[in-house]
Amino acid sequence: MTVTALDLDSSAASLADKAYLAIRDQLIMLDIRPGDPIDDDERAKALGVGRTPVREALKRLEGDRLVVSYPRRGTFATGMDISDLAHISEIRVQLEPLAARRAAERAVRAAQVELEELAARIQEFDVSRLDRTELMRWDLAVHRAIYRAAGNPHLEDVLIRYDNLATRIFCLFLDRLPTVDEHVGEHVELLRAIAAGDADRADDLAREHVLGFDRAIRAVI
């Protein structure tokens, strides 16, 4: 079983949506590196779509702070520095626990089953055998499942945006992090706390998960 980019947003239908998701995935996973130029003609050909959907996608990605456009210079993947981590963590440490709490309080049975199944799959992982992209897709899938279960689409939208930015940072330093298996393993307890309806524990675990990520990255910068 694998997780792909479009699995995370399977409702997308238009060419612009599909271009957005595909390019977003390349940016998050660092297939397009920070600072790299983005040629809309090349992206359109690679995706098998016209230039207009790609240009629409790039406008959305600029709003997500994943790309930046300069007059007469073109569009580039945004850079990253230590201040990005501080700003992103400041927001996530407030909102990730809220999403986990709301998911524990509100998740319907189908969502609880999904979270329990995710926990079981992740517990079986041998992190050393997963490549970086596959590992990051599972990390994204866990967070997306929690956001959906929280039942607040506005909170979900905000958290997806900042989780994408955090994942870029994660990918950048992944090869230097000695505790990736622990970070991935934390998802199991968090998912099970939410599925069990333990809102206080879910809140605490989500907060520590974000703080632990911040500490781990800072330790290798």
Short mmCIF file of C-alpha atoms in Angstrom, two decimals:
data_model
loop_
_atom_site.label_atom_id
_atom_site.label_comp_id
_atom_site.label_asym_id
_atom_site.label_seq_id
_atom_site.Cartn_x
_atom_site.Cartn_y
_atom_site.Cartn_z
CA MET A 1 0.00 0.00 0.00
CA THR A 2 1.40 3.39 -0.98
CA VAL A 3 0.26 6.97 -0.65
CA THR A 4 0.38 9.30 -3.67
CA ALA A 5 -0.06 13.05 -3.91
CA LEU A 6 -3.51 12.86 -5.46
CA ASP A 7 -4.69 10.38 -2.83
CA LEU A 8 -4.51 13.24 -0.36
CA ASP A 9 -6.81 15.49 -2.40
CA SER A 10 -8.77 13.09 -4.56
CA SER A 11 -11.71 15.47 -5.05
CA ALA A 12 -9.73 17.69 -7.41
CA ALA A 13 -11.20 17.55 -10.92
CA SER A 14 -10.01 20.44 -13.09
CA LEU A 15 -6.71 20.55 -14.97
CA ALA A 16 -5.66 23.53 -12.86
CA ASP A 17 -6.37 21.53 -9.70
CA LYS A 18 -4.35 18.59 -10.95
CA ALA A 19 -1.48 20.83 -12.00
CA TYR A 20 -1.59 22.51 -8.60
CA LEU A 21 -1.42 19.20 -6.73
CA ALA A 22 1.34 17.79 -8.90
CA ILE A 23 3.58 20.86 -8.67
CA ARG A 24 2.80 21.28 -4.98
CA ASP A 25 3.94 17.71 -4.40
CA GLN A 26 7.20 18.34 -6.28
CA LEU A 27 7.82 21.44 -4.18
CA ILE A 28 7.02 19.77 -0.86
CA MET A 29 9.16 16.71 -1.59
CA LEU A 30 11.99 18.92 -2.91
CA ASP A 31 11.92 17.46 -6.39
CA ILE A 32 11.90 21.18 -7.11
CA ARG A 33 14.55 22.53 -4.75
CA PRO A 34 14.36 25.84 -2.85
CA GLY A 35 15.37 28.64 -5.20
CA ASP A 36 14.94 26.60 -8.37
CA PRO A 37 13.32 28.37 -11.34
CA ILE A 38 9.96 27.01 -12.51
CA ASP A 39 9.35 27.11 -16.25
CA ASP A 40 5.62 26.96 -16.93
CA ASP A 41 6.16 25.60 -20.45
CA GLU A 42 8.27 22.71 -19.17
CA ARG A 43 5.82 21.94 -16.37
CA ALA A 44 2.89 22.00 -18.77
CA LYS A 45 4.60 19.52 -21.11
CA ALA A 46 5.62 17.25 -18.26
CA LEU A 47 2.07 17.19 -16.88
CA GLY A 48 0.39 16.90 -20.26
CA VAL A 49 -1.68 20.06 -19.79
CA GLY A 50 -1.73 23.54 -21.28
CA ARG A 51 0.13 26.55 -19.93
CA THR A 52 -3.03 28.17 -18.54
CA PRO A 53 -3.68 25.46 -15.88
CA VAL A 54 -0.03 25.61 -14.85
CA ARG A 55 -0.11 29.39 -14.53
CA GLU A 56 -3.28 29.17 -12.44
CA ALA A 57 -1.60 26.55 -10.27
CA LEU A 58 1.47 28.73 -9.77
CA LYS A 59 -0.70 31.63 -8.62
CA ARG A 60 -2.25 29.38 -5.97
CA LEU A 61 1.17 28.09 -4.94
CA GLU A 62 2.40 31.65 -4.51
CA GLY A 63 -0.46 32.17 -2.05
CA ASP A 64 0.74 29.03 -0.26
CA ARG A 65 4.24 30.56 0.01
CA LEU A 66 5.68 27.66 -1.96
CA VAL A 67 6.70 29.76 -4.96
CA VAL A 68 7.53 33.41 -5.52
CA SER A 69 7.25 35.40 -8.74
CA TYR A 70 9.40 38.36 -9.79
CA PRO A 71 8.60 40.73 -12.67
CA ARG A 72 10.76 39.99 -15.73
CA ARG A 73 12.62 37.27 -13.85
CA GLY A 74 10.05 34.49 -13.55
CA THR A 75 8.79 32.13 -10.86
CA PHE A 76 10.98 30.30 -8.34
CA ALA A 77 10.54 27.83 -5.50
CA THR A 78 10.71 29.78 -2.26
CA GLY A 79 13.87 29.58 -0.22
CA MET A 80 14.08 28.38 3.37
CA ASP A 81 15.88 29.65 6.47
CA ILE A 82 15.72 29.22 10.23
CA SER A 83 13.14 32.00 10.63
CA ASP A 84 10.72 29.91 8.53
CA LEU A 85 10.88 27.11 11.09
CA ALA A 86 10.23 29.49 13.98
CA HIS A 87 7.26 31.12 12.28
CA ILE A 88 5.70 27.86 11.15
CA SER A 89 6.16 26.16 14.52
CA GLU A 90 4.63 29.14 16.31
CA ILE A 91 1.41 28.59 14.37
CA ARG A 92 1.39 24.79 14.34
CA VAL A 93 1.96 24.45 18.08
CA GLN A 94 -1.34 26.26 18.60
CA LEU A 95 -3.41 24.71 15.83
CA GLU A 96 -2.23 21.09 15.64
CA PRO A 97 -3.35 20.37 19.24
CA LEU A 98 -6.69 22.06 18.51
CA ALA A 99 -7.22 19.84 15.47
CA ALA A 100 -6.30 16.72 17.44
CA ARG A 101 -8.67 17.69 20.25
CA ARG A 102 -11.55 18.42 17.90
CA ALA A 103 -10.92 15.18 16.01
CA ALA A 104 -11.08 13.22 19.27
CA GLU A 105 -14.31 14.98 20.20
CA ARG A 106 -16.06 14.92 16.83
CA ALA A 107 -14.75 12.11 14.65
CA VAL A 108 -17.48 9.88 13.27
CA ARG A 109 -17.03 6.11 13.42
CA ALA A 110 -15.74 5.89 9.84
CA ALA A 111 -13.03 8.42 10.64
CA GLN A 112 -12.12 6.58 13.85
CA VAL A 113 -11.68 3.38 11.86
CA GLU A 114 -9.48 5.19 9.33
CA LEU A 115 -7.28 6.55 12.12
CA GLU A 116 -7.02 3.15 13.79
CA GLU A 117 -6.03 1.55 10.48
CA LEU A 118 -3.39 4.22 9.86
CA ALA A 119 -1.96 3.60 13.33
CA ALA A 120 -1.75 -0.14 12.68
CA ARG A 121 -0.02 0.34 9.32
CA ILE A 122 2.52 2.79 10.71
CA GLN A 123 3.31 0.55 13.68
CA GLU A 124 4.39 -2.13 11.20
CA PHE A 125 6.83 0.16 9.37
CA ASP A 126 10.53 -0.53 9.14
CA VAL A 127 11.59 3.09 8.68
CA SER A 128 15.03 2.06 7.43
CA ARG A 129 13.39 0.37 4.41
CA LEU A 130 11.21 3.33 3.37
CA ASP A 131 12.60 5.91 0.99
CA ARG A 132 12.27 9.59 1.85
CA THR A 133 9.34 10.28 -0.45
CA GLU A 134 7.29 7.33 0.80
CA LEU A 135 7.98 8.26 4.42
CA MET A 136 6.91 11.84 3.85
CA ARG A 137 3.74 10.77 2.06
CA TRP A 138 2.72 8.74 5.08
CA ASP A 139 3.50 11.66 7.37
CA LEU A 140 1.28 13.89 5.23
CA ALA A 141 -1.46 11.25 5.13
CA VAL A 142 -1.57 11.05 8.93
CA HIS A 143 -1.89 14.79 9.37
CA ARG A 144 -4.49 15.10 6.62
CA ALA A 145 -6.60 12.36 8.23
CA ILE A 146 -6.53 14.17 11.57
CA TYR A 147 -7.46 17.50 9.99
CA ARG A 148 -10.43 15.92 8.18
CA ALA A 149 -11.60 14.21 11.35
CA ALA A 150 -11.62 17.56 13.19
CA GLY A 151 -14.65 18.56 11.09
CA ASN A 152 -13.62 22.19 10.58
CA PRO A 153 -12.81 22.93 6.91
CA HIS A 154 -11.29 26.32 7.68
CA LEU A 155 -8.95 24.85 10.28
CA GLU A 156 -8.13 22.04 7.82
CA ASP A 157 -7.19 24.50 5.07
CA VAL A 158 -4.86 26.47 7.34
CA LEU A 159 -3.16 23.40 8.74
CA ILE A 160 -2.62 21.82 5.33
CA ARG A 161 -0.82 24.96 4.23
CA TYR A 162 1.52 25.01 7.23
CA ASP A 163 2.04 21.26 7.29
CA ASN A 164 3.18 21.50 3.66
CA LEU A 165 5.74 24.14 4.64
CA ALA A 166 6.89 22.07 7.62
CA THR A 167 7.25 18.99 5.40
CA ARG A 168 9.57 20.91 3.05
CA ILE A 169 11.80 21.63 6.02
CA PHE A 170 11.55 18.00 7.14
CA CYS A 171 12.63 16.81 3.68
CA LEU A 172 15.54 19.23 3.60
CA PHE A 173 17.05 17.82 6.81
CA LEU A 174 15.70 14.28 6.76
CA ASP A 175 19.02 12.61 5.99
CA ARG A 176 20.61 14.32 8.99
CA LEU A 177 17.89 13.52 11.53
CA PRO A 178 18.76 10.60 13.85
CA THR A 179 15.25 10.29 15.32
CA VAL A 180 13.05 9.93 12.24
CA ASP A 181 11.77 6.55 13.45
CA GLU A 182 10.70 8.12 16.76
CA HIS A 183 8.96 10.99 14.97
CA VAL A 184 7.04 8.57 12.76
CA GLY A 185 6.28 6.30 15.72
CA GLU A 186 4.68 9.18 17.63
CA HIS A 187 1.86 9.10 15.10
CA VAL A 188 0.68 5.73 16.39
CA GLU A 189 -0.11 6.91 19.91
CA LEU A 190 -1.61 10.16 18.63
CA LEU A 191 -3.91 8.44 16.15
CA ARG A 192 -5.07 5.94 18.76
CA ALA A 193 -5.77 8.66 21.31
CA ILE A 194 -7.95 10.47 18.78
CA ALA A 195 -9.73 7.28 17.70
CA ALA A 196 -10.44 6.50 21.36
CA GLY A 197 -11.91 9.95 21.94
CA ASP A 198 -9.26 10.96 24.49
CA ALA A 199 -9.21 14.69 23.68
CA ASP A 200 -6.83 15.76 26.47
CA ARG A 201 -4.22 13.16 25.55
CA ALA A 202 -4.57 13.89 21.84
CA ASP A 203 -4.03 17.59 22.54
CA ASP A 204 -0.90 16.89 24.60
CA LEU A 205 0.57 14.44 22.10
CA ALA A 206 0.00 16.75 19.13
CA ARG A 207 1.67 19.65 20.92
CA GLU A 208 4.69 17.59 21.88
CA HIS A 209 4.89 16.22 18.33
CA VAL A 210 5.24 19.73 16.91
CA LEU A 211 7.68 20.85 19.60
CA GLY A 212 9.75 17.70 19.14
CA PHE A 213 9.94 18.31 15.40
CA ASP A 214 11.12 21.88 16.01
CA ARG A 215 13.80 20.71 18.47
CA ALA A 216 15.02 17.95 16.16
CA ILE A 217 15.45 20.31 13.22
CA ARG A 218 17.22 22.95 15.30
CA ALA A 219 19.63 20.34 16.59
CA VAL A 220 20.97 19.66 13.09
CA ILE A 221 20.92 23.16 11.61
#
